[in-house]
Amino acid sequence: MPRATADPGRQRGRWRPRLDRPALVALLFGIVGVGYRLVLVLTTVPVSNSDEATFGLAALHIAQGREQPIFLYGQRYMGTLESYLAAPLLAVTGPSWPALRLPVLALYALFLWLIHRLTRRIGAPWFATVVVGLLALGSERVVRDQVTAVGGRPEVKVAVLAMLLVVVALARGTVRHRTLAVGGFGLLAGVALWSDWLIVPYLAVAGLALAWTLRRELFGWAGLLLVVGFAVGLAPMIRDNLVAPPGQDSLSVLRGVSGENGPVPPWSQRLGGGLLEGVPLAAGLCPVDGCARWQAWFGLLYPLLLVVAAALAGLAYRRASGRGDRVGPVVHLALLAGAALTLLAYVRSPLAATDPLGNARYLSVLQLSLPAVLWPLWVAAVAARRGTAGVAGRVAGAAATAVLGALAAGSLVVTVLFATTGADPGRVEERQARELADTVRAAGLREVYGEYWTCNRLVFNTAEEVVCGVVDGGLRPGQNRYPAYWWRLARAQRPGYVLAADAPADRRLRELLGGRADAALLAEVGGFRVYHPPEPLRPWR
């Protein structure tokens, strides 16, 4: 989002900021982007799910003073900052998907503002406007990471941008209290690491950029405040890991989650899934159900852009003199290194080949590097437009302009398709989920068993009037993130079942009930069946 220029205007003795034309256009793009997402938030698009409901239940418990969770229920590696941000709103509204998502939308608006400020400082005003315009667009895959409370990514992107702005300000001497700024850098790094380990590559390169900027200052008070700030930001994780049982600390749990059993797909398949599916999906060039072959072009181009952008930044660094002039290329290199490390970590995982659609969300942080990745295209396009390049330069400039235009046009088309027709199935599913919750409540059920993607959303939609214990397809205990619900089900005299119709769990229940299955069936709603067996049915016992 735009910032005021250094030359303020005055009218009738009152100070008024004056926006230049690029900043004004960026402001309009930002308003459109936030407004578009606000409409989606108010209509619960994209559709909610049980992962998001778990963050919502944590926020509800925080608002009620019942819990102070450090990590998302059922795990020890993703922080609950989004739940704490939403808790004050849920204290007023009760369980509400829009109220849960509004703080995440505010983080997106802050992200636009910060990336505009950073891009203007290390690039050019109109280029910053283009970056904001691209980020204002949003396919379902992109928007889901920007407005749903699924943990980590929205807040860590804001933290990294703020950290890099601190680096620029320190290098150019525009910050008054340098040591306090360094302490703030450490605090942001600690909070980001607590929120989501996915941001580690960007934290590492931002730390190197800070070390390049400060050098000897880090051996004094600045370094001490950096460590103190980092420890304060990471304090929730430190506290939890100190009392965690053996093997349940964050590092051990994360290693277990990252580990995959079975044969590892070859590099060619993982690179194909990461570049041809993951990168275009994360860039908003494809619908959520996957990329057509012609939509994979940006994934093929992405590594080349990283190399060219790094070479351009290195050349700019050599030509500049002094930290103030060189900090721009340094930040460019940091953003490029962060993108490269993130992409490398992603394609090392078997999931990049086996489930690229379901895991493209892990590349959403690549948005941070958009100003650095697209900078060579902008430079070439501007040089050709101004006529300062030779024949080869004009050809390169025309190609660069075509790539930027294709990126904008592709993102716009996918955004329009999602906003007009692509959101309709989600709205239908959301309405059916609420009808299911109303049906279960009206039937008088207060304890039910269900599958993972049913349970916590049902609990949130009923404001915990109904609690749900998770079972798998064989009706054995499943992934119960909040054990209190499972233990309440264990004491229930006559629990019900809410199962997807004809799914393995539904077929298993009907097999166990035999001829009593139809008599135990209370209702069918939106593809789900609600059962209330005459006697408690717990086959795992």
XYZ file of C-alpha atoms in Angstrom:
541
model
C 0.000 0.000 0.000
C 1.183 3.558 -0.595
C 3.010 5.897 1.670
C 3.048 9.660 1.890
C 5.754 11.440 -0.043
C 8.442 13.375 1.738
C 6.931 16.664 0.598
C 3.757 17.217 2.638
C 1.202 19.779 1.689
C -0.413 22.203 4.054
C -3.941 23.521 3.866
C -5.262 26.027 6.407
C -2.382 25.271 8.723
C -3.106 21.535 8.856
C -0.581 18.971 7.668
C -1.877 16.751 4.895
C 0.150 13.971 3.270
C 0.434 14.186 -0.514
C 0.453 11.010 -2.567
C 2.307 10.904 -5.865
C 0.605 9.262 -8.824
C 2.168 5.781 -8.398
C 1.218 5.771 -4.722
C -2.340 6.846 -5.509
C -2.785 4.077 -8.076
C -1.302 1.574 -5.604
C -3.787 2.791 -2.999
C -6.657 2.152 -5.409
C -5.315 -1.330 -6.185
C -5.004 -2.020 -2.467
C -8.576 -0.888 -1.757
C -9.867 -3.139 -4.540
C -7.840 -6.094 -3.248
C -8.974 -5.674 0.355
C -12.569 -4.966 -0.675
C -12.685 -8.075 -2.849
C -11.458 -10.204 0.023
C -13.790 -8.512 2.506
C -16.786 -9.571 0.407
C -15.458 -13.137 0.392
C -14.858 -13.061 4.150
C -18.386 -11.874 4.869
C -19.806 -14.730 2.780
C -17.405 -17.377 4.188
C -15.569 -17.945 0.917
C -13.368 -19.964 0.594
C -15.287 -22.660 2.408
C -14.399 -23.365 6.048
C -12.964 -26.657 7.289
C -12.039 -28.411 10.511
C -8.447 -27.133 10.547
C -9.717 -23.560 10.549
C -12.407 -24.498 13.053
C -9.669 -25.704 15.426
C -8.132 -22.212 15.350
C -11.617 -20.826 15.914
C -12.252 -23.080 18.902
C -8.892 -22.069 20.366
C -9.894 -18.405 19.922
C -13.234 -19.109 21.592
C -11.525 -20.799 24.548
C -9.084 -17.882 24.857
C -11.986 -15.404 24.841
C -13.727 -17.387 27.572
C -10.566 -17.638 29.673
C -10.602 -21.450 29.506
C -7.328 -22.029 27.656
C -4.122 -20.217 26.707
C -2.847 -22.497 23.923
C 0.688 -21.968 22.658
C 0.344 -24.274 19.676
C -2.639 -25.415 17.671
C -4.471 -28.163 19.524
C -2.984 -31.550 18.755
C 0.455 -30.429 17.615
C 3.539 -28.626 18.842
C 4.918 -26.669 15.919
C 2.370 -24.071 14.700
C 1.625 -21.080 16.900
C -1.831 -19.739 17.710
C -1.278 -16.025 17.110
C -4.278 -15.898 14.771
C -6.467 -17.348 17.526
C -5.325 -14.677 19.976
C -6.006 -11.962 17.392
C -9.528 -13.276 16.796
C -10.383 -13.891 20.461
C -11.618 -10.321 21.222
C -13.994 -10.433 18.251
C -15.323 -13.885 19.143
C -15.841 -12.692 22.711
C -18.394 -10.250 21.254
C -19.883 -12.212 18.361
C -19.527 -15.805 19.523
C -18.479 -18.443 16.966
C -18.454 -16.650 13.613
C -16.408 -17.390 10.513
C -16.248 -13.732 9.402
C -15.133 -12.629 12.880
C -12.455 -15.341 12.868
C -11.173 -14.197 9.466
C -11.262 -10.420 9.862
C -7.904 -10.243 11.725
C -6.306 -12.309 8.951
C -7.746 -9.894 6.388
C -6.180 -7.032 8.358
C -2.832 -8.841 8.125
C -3.251 -9.030 4.353
C -3.876 -5.262 4.179
C -0.775 -4.697 6.294
C 1.165 -7.034 3.991
C 0.200 -4.922 0.946
C 1.252 -1.716 2.666
C 4.602 -3.101 3.787
C 5.500 -4.712 0.471
C 4.694 -1.432 -1.281
C 6.981 0.477 1.068
C 9.793 -2.056 0.679
C 9.481 -2.225 -3.113
C 9.633 1.563 -3.428
C 12.782 1.609 -1.302
C 14.618 -1.125 -3.225
C 12.999 -0.704 -6.651
C 10.911 2.031 -8.244
C 7.559 3.758 -7.508
C 5.628 2.442 -10.512
C 7.115 -1.013 -10.065
C 5.803 -1.006 -6.486
C 2.387 -0.163 -7.907
C 2.572 -3.123 -10.308
C 3.511 -5.456 -7.439
C 0.536 -4.267 -5.366
C -1.741 -4.678 -8.392
C -0.635 -8.288 -8.894
C -1.046 -9.070 -5.208
C -4.519 -7.500 -5.170
C -5.675 -10.268 -7.513
C -6.363 -13.656 -6.022
C -7.361 -17.136 -7.131
C -8.950 -19.492 -4.618
C -5.552 -20.981 -3.712
C -4.065 -17.527 -3.107
C -7.068 -16.082 -1.274
C -7.378 -19.102 0.994
C -3.899 -18.431 2.361
C -4.660 -14.724 2.775
C -8.042 -14.686 4.543
C -8.588 -18.028 6.281
C -7.332 -18.691 9.806
C -5.232 -21.741 9.022
C -2.112 -20.595 10.840
C 1.209 -18.952 10.306
C 1.565 -17.694 6.781
C -0.249 -14.307 6.894
C 1.555 -13.064 9.995
C 5.033 -14.358 9.115
C 4.972 -12.558 5.759
C 4.185 -9.307 7.554
C 7.005 -9.965 10.031
C 9.622 -10.586 7.311
C 8.691 -7.431 5.393
C 8.911 -5.353 8.562
C 12.306 -6.897 9.355
C 13.666 -6.058 5.900
C 12.363 -2.490 6.189
C 14.322 -2.250 9.452
C 17.438 -3.431 7.588
C 16.952 -0.749 4.905
C 16.362 1.970 7.497
C 19.453 0.961 9.481
C 21.653 0.884 6.378
C 20.476 4.304 5.218
C 20.535 5.871 8.666
C 16.868 6.875 8.655
C 16.000 5.286 11.995
C 16.623 7.290 15.155
C 16.851 4.559 17.815
C 19.012 1.961 16.139
C 19.354 -0.456 19.046
C 15.602 -0.475 19.672
C 15.034 -1.157 15.973
C 17.379 -4.144 16.200
C 15.484 -5.383 19.239
C 12.254 -5.076 17.256
C 13.868 -7.097 14.456
C 14.630 -9.885 16.936
C 11.117 -9.759 18.401
C 9.556 -10.119 14.946
C 11.877 -13.015 14.116
C 10.931 -14.835 17.329
C 7.195 -14.355 16.822
C 7.477 -15.501 13.198
C 9.379 -18.652 14.165
C 6.779 -19.458 16.844
C 3.964 -18.915 14.344
C 5.222 -21.048 11.464
C 8.510 -22.864 10.836
C 7.874 -22.515 7.112
C 9.412 -19.031 7.271
C 12.842 -20.229 8.460
C 14.596 -19.650 5.075
C 13.441 -16.034 4.976
C 14.367 -15.457 8.620
C 17.856 -16.794 7.908
C 18.493 -14.507 4.925
C 16.977 -11.509 6.708
C 19.355 -12.190 9.585
C 22.305 -12.250 7.182
C 21.149 -8.937 5.693
C 21.026 -7.459 9.197
C 24.512 -8.782 9.975
C 25.832 -7.207 6.740
C 24.226 -3.893 7.705
C 25.364 -3.696 11.323
C 28.611 -5.670 11.313
C 30.477 -4.540 14.433
C 27.386 -3.022 16.084
C 26.077 -6.515 16.771
C 28.891 -7.030 19.281
C 27.433 -4.304 21.504
C 24.028 -3.345 22.860
C 22.394 -3.921 19.486
C 23.374 -7.581 19.511
C 22.168 -8.009 23.084
C 18.789 -6.468 22.290
C 18.559 -8.641 19.179
C 18.936 -11.776 21.301
C 16.560 -10.501 23.989
C 13.914 -9.550 21.420
C 14.201 -12.925 19.724
C 13.886 -14.738 23.061
C 10.803 -12.707 24.001
C 9.134 -13.412 20.660
C 9.954 -17.101 20.920
C 9.085 -17.308 24.639
C 5.821 -19.268 24.148
C 7.640 -21.979 22.188
C 10.545 -22.054 24.639
C 8.167 -22.425 27.569
C 6.237 -25.263 25.936
C 9.358 -27.160 24.893
C 10.788 -26.984 28.408
C 7.827 -28.971 29.778
C 7.164 -31.166 26.719
C 7.457 -34.950 27.248
C 10.399 -36.682 25.555
C 9.932 -36.752 21.810
C 7.169 -34.135 21.947
C 9.337 -31.041 21.580
C 8.807 -28.962 18.446
C 11.875 -30.235 16.587
C 11.037 -33.893 17.194
C 7.397 -33.434 16.220
C 8.325 -31.492 13.091
C 10.803 -34.168 12.028
C 8.103 -36.777 12.477
C 5.589 -34.785 10.453
C 8.111 -34.173 7.674
C 9.158 -37.785 7.460
C 7.526 -39.926 4.782
C 7.292 -43.693 4.664
C 7.740 -45.667 1.483
C 9.818 -44.980 -1.618
C 10.782 -41.394 -2.351
C 9.720 -40.194 -5.832
C 12.605 -39.274 -8.143
C 13.822 -35.690 -8.359
C 12.234 -35.263 -11.786
C 8.755 -35.897 -10.381
C 9.304 -33.673 -7.349
C 10.683 -30.843 -9.502
C 7.762 -31.243 -11.874
C 5.243 -31.061 -9.046
C 7.013 -28.109 -7.431
C 7.647 -26.019 -10.543
C 4.825 -26.967 -12.905
C 2.067 -27.129 -10.279
C 3.225 -25.532 -7.029
C 4.714 -22.270 -8.324
C 1.852 -21.380 -10.733
C -0.737 -22.259 -8.084
C 1.029 -20.119 -5.479
C 1.258 -17.281 -8.015
C -2.492 -17.391 -8.640
C -2.257 -18.480 -12.279
C -4.289 -21.687 -11.920
C -7.657 -22.718 -10.477
C -7.576 -24.716 -7.278
C -8.096 -28.036 -9.078
C -4.778 -27.789 -10.917
C -2.837 -26.227 -13.774
C -3.307 -26.934 -17.438
C -0.089 -27.414 -19.390
C -0.236 -23.938 -20.874
C -0.586 -22.446 -17.364
C 2.688 -24.004 -16.175
C 4.856 -21.527 -18.096
C 5.600 -19.359 -15.041
C 6.896 -22.382 -13.133
C 9.364 -23.108 -15.936
C 10.429 -19.464 -16.062
C 10.765 -19.053 -12.297
C 14.254 -20.598 -11.823
C 15.591 -18.563 -14.752
C 14.178 -15.375 -13.214
C 15.870 -16.224 -9.909
C 19.249 -16.585 -11.626
C 18.906 -13.447 -13.758
C 17.632 -11.397 -10.813
C 20.544 -12.570 -8.649
C 23.042 -11.622 -11.369
C 21.416 -8.196 -11.761
C 21.484 -7.629 -7.995
C 25.130 -8.676 -7.830
C 26.018 -6.244 -10.612
C 24.121 -3.441 -8.888
C 25.966 -4.190 -5.655
C 29.349 -3.905 -7.368
C 28.439 -0.615 -9.022
C 27.089 0.963 -5.817
C 29.179 2.373 -2.999
C 28.331 2.655 0.660
C 25.818 0.678 2.684
C 22.994 3.082 1.914
C 23.231 2.445 -1.830
C 24.097 -1.227 -1.553
C 21.301 -2.235 0.825
C 18.822 -2.425 -2.075
C 20.772 -5.131 -3.924
C 21.421 -6.890 -0.607
C 17.682 -7.073 0.146
C 17.051 -8.260 -3.416
C 19.578 -11.060 -2.893
C 18.012 -11.938 0.460
C 14.540 -12.251 -1.087
C 15.887 -14.341 -3.955
C 17.790 -16.631 -1.597
C 14.662 -17.004 0.568
C 12.629 -18.046 -2.477
C 15.300 -20.486 -3.671
C 15.661 -22.122 -0.252
C 11.889 -22.360 0.195
C 11.477 -23.962 -3.217
C 14.366 -26.356 -2.558
C 12.870 -27.409 0.792
C 9.530 -27.984 -0.919
C 10.821 -30.165 -3.770
C 12.865 -32.248 -1.315
C 9.562 -33.484 0.120
C 7.840 -36.473 -1.536
C 4.567 -34.535 -1.248
C 5.727 -32.222 -4.031
C 5.270 -35.195 -6.379
C 2.512 -37.205 -4.688
C 0.143 -34.344 -3.783
C 1.205 -31.047 -5.398
C -2.330 -29.604 -5.328
C -2.855 -30.210 -1.639
C 0.560 -28.871 -0.644
C 1.023 -25.835 -2.905
C 0.024 -23.738 0.123
C 3.542 -24.210 1.464
C 4.800 -22.021 -1.379
C 2.538 -19.071 -0.518
C 5.476 -17.308 1.165
C 7.032 -16.900 -2.292
C 4.857 -13.770 -2.549
C 7.513 -12.104 -0.412
C 10.027 -12.446 -3.244
C 7.804 -11.103 -6.009
C 9.526 -7.668 -6.105
C 12.956 -9.260 -6.498
C 11.893 -11.977 -8.953
C 10.082 -9.587 -11.319
C 12.642 -6.769 -11.072
C 14.702 -7.885 -14.143
C 11.518 -7.921 -16.239
C 10.677 -4.390 -15.112
C 14.191 -3.094 -15.805
C 14.203 -4.593 -19.302
C 10.712 -3.318 -20.090
C 11.489 0.230 -18.914
C 14.805 0.358 -20.803
C 13.092 -0.698 -24.029
C 10.257 1.802 -23.539
C 12.682 4.665 -22.964
C 14.737 3.726 -26.012
C 17.978 3.436 -24.016
C 18.647 -0.155 -25.140
C 20.024 -1.521 -28.394
C 18.293 -3.973 -30.700
C 18.868 -6.912 -28.366
C 17.701 -4.804 -25.436
C 14.520 -3.823 -27.239
C 13.782 -7.454 -28.047
C 14.417 -8.417 -24.413
C 12.255 -5.507 -23.268
C 9.380 -6.582 -25.505
C 9.642 -10.132 -24.157
C 9.754 -8.868 -20.575
C 6.687 -6.693 -21.171
C 4.881 -9.690 -22.638
C 5.731 -11.810 -19.578
C 4.487 -9.128 -17.171
C 1.334 -8.725 -19.229
C 0.747 -12.480 -19.343
C 1.244 -12.729 -15.579
C -1.276 -9.950 -14.933
C -3.779 -11.228 -17.500
C -3.547 -14.832 -16.298
C -4.024 -13.824 -12.675
C -6.947 -11.566 -13.590
C -8.741 -14.266 -15.579
C -8.412 -16.858 -12.794
C -9.509 -14.276 -10.213
C -12.609 -13.319 -12.198
C -13.545 -16.965 -12.774
C -13.254 -17.708 -9.076
C -15.169 -14.597 -8.002
C -18.032 -15.176 -10.452
C -18.555 -18.938 -10.643
C -15.755 -20.712 -8.791
C -17.001 -19.658 -5.368
C -20.499 -21.092 -5.832
C -19.688 -24.715 -4.828
C -18.074 -23.429 -1.638
C -21.137 -21.364 -0.782
C -23.339 -24.416 -1.267
C -21.079 -26.549 0.937
C -21.014 -23.874 3.624
C -24.804 -23.634 3.652
C -25.082 -27.412 3.918
C -22.598 -27.462 6.824
C -24.792 -25.004 8.718
C -27.914 -26.973 7.896
C -26.181 -30.079 9.230
C -25.333 -28.282 12.475
C -28.938 -27.095 12.858
C -30.235 -30.604 12.170
C -27.971 -32.207 14.761
C -28.961 -29.631 17.355
C -32.675 -29.973 16.552
C -32.414 -33.745 16.957
C -31.274 -33.215 20.546
C -27.864 -34.745 20.005
C -25.075 -33.244 22.105
C -22.321 -35.858 21.669
C -21.557 -37.388 18.281
C -18.779 -39.218 16.507
C -17.659 -38.125 13.046
C -14.753 -37.974 10.625
C -11.945 -35.428 10.938
C -13.210 -32.964 8.323
C -16.658 -33.023 9.921
C -16.009 -32.827 13.636
C -14.465 -29.507 14.636
C -16.392 -27.561 12.000
C -19.584 -29.024 13.447
C -18.477 -28.106 16.977
C -17.673 -24.521 15.925
C -20.932 -24.132 13.981
C -22.910 -25.224 17.046
C -20.944 -23.031 19.494
C -19.875 -26.231 21.310
C -23.484 -27.171 22.027
C -22.542 -30.339 20.158
C -19.131 -31.925 20.712
C -17.627 -34.429 18.317
C -15.094 -37.236 18.656
C -13.057 -38.098 15.570
C -13.113 -41.635 14.176
C -11.475 -43.015 11.047
C -12.998 -45.011 8.209
C -13.046 -48.152 10.346
C -14.730 -46.350 13.277
C -11.528 -46.445 15.305
C -10.261 -43.391 17.226
C -8.930 -40.778 14.792
C -7.063 -37.479 15.037
C -8.713 -35.805 18.012
C -7.010 -32.426 18.318
C -8.861 -31.455 21.509
C -8.897 -34.534 23.790
C -11.573 -33.066 26.086
C -14.187 -33.735 23.414
C -13.169 -37.390 23.108
C -13.314 -37.950 26.856
C -16.757 -36.362 27.024
C -17.890 -38.780 24.282
C -16.463 -41.644 26.317
C -18.836 -40.734 29.170
C -21.876 -40.170 26.940
C -24.654 -42.691 27.505
C -25.976 -42.688 23.943
C -23.752 -40.851 21.434
C -24.765 -40.239 17.844
C -22.866 -40.445 14.572
C -22.523 -37.840 11.815
C -20.890 -39.446 8.782
C -20.459 -38.696 5.091
C -22.986 -40.797 3.203
C -21.562 -44.017 1.754
C -18.050 -43.210 2.976
C -16.071 -46.086 4.591
C -17.113 -44.996 8.102
C -20.778 -44.888 7.082
C -20.611 -48.327 5.509
C -18.871 -49.728 8.596
C -21.522 -48.276 10.917
C -24.370 -49.697 8.851
C -22.621 -53.061 8.845
C -22.409 -53.011 12.649
C -26.023 -51.888 13.036
C -27.311 -54.449 10.571
C -31.099 -54.385 10.328
C -31.291 -51.506 12.831
C -29.411 -49.090 10.536
C -32.459 -47.466 8.959
C -34.195 -47.156 12.312
C -31.137 -45.383 13.768
C -30.956 -42.956 10.833
C -32.408 -39.583 11.856
C -31.687 -37.434 8.803
C -29.704 -36.979 5.616
C -28.374 -33.455 5.055
C -25.992 -32.227 2.375
C -24.364 -35.585 1.773
C -24.201 -36.515 5.480
C -26.178 -39.010 7.533
C -27.072 -38.449 11.167
C -27.511 -41.603 13.247
C -28.630 -42.145 16.832
C -28.207 -45.840 17.658
C -30.505 -47.146 20.417
C -27.487 -48.419 22.352
C -23.948 -46.987 22.682
C -21.824 -48.209 19.811
C -18.043 -48.035 20.285
C -16.477 -50.821 18.194
C -12.872 -50.038 19.243
C -13.701 -51.320 22.703
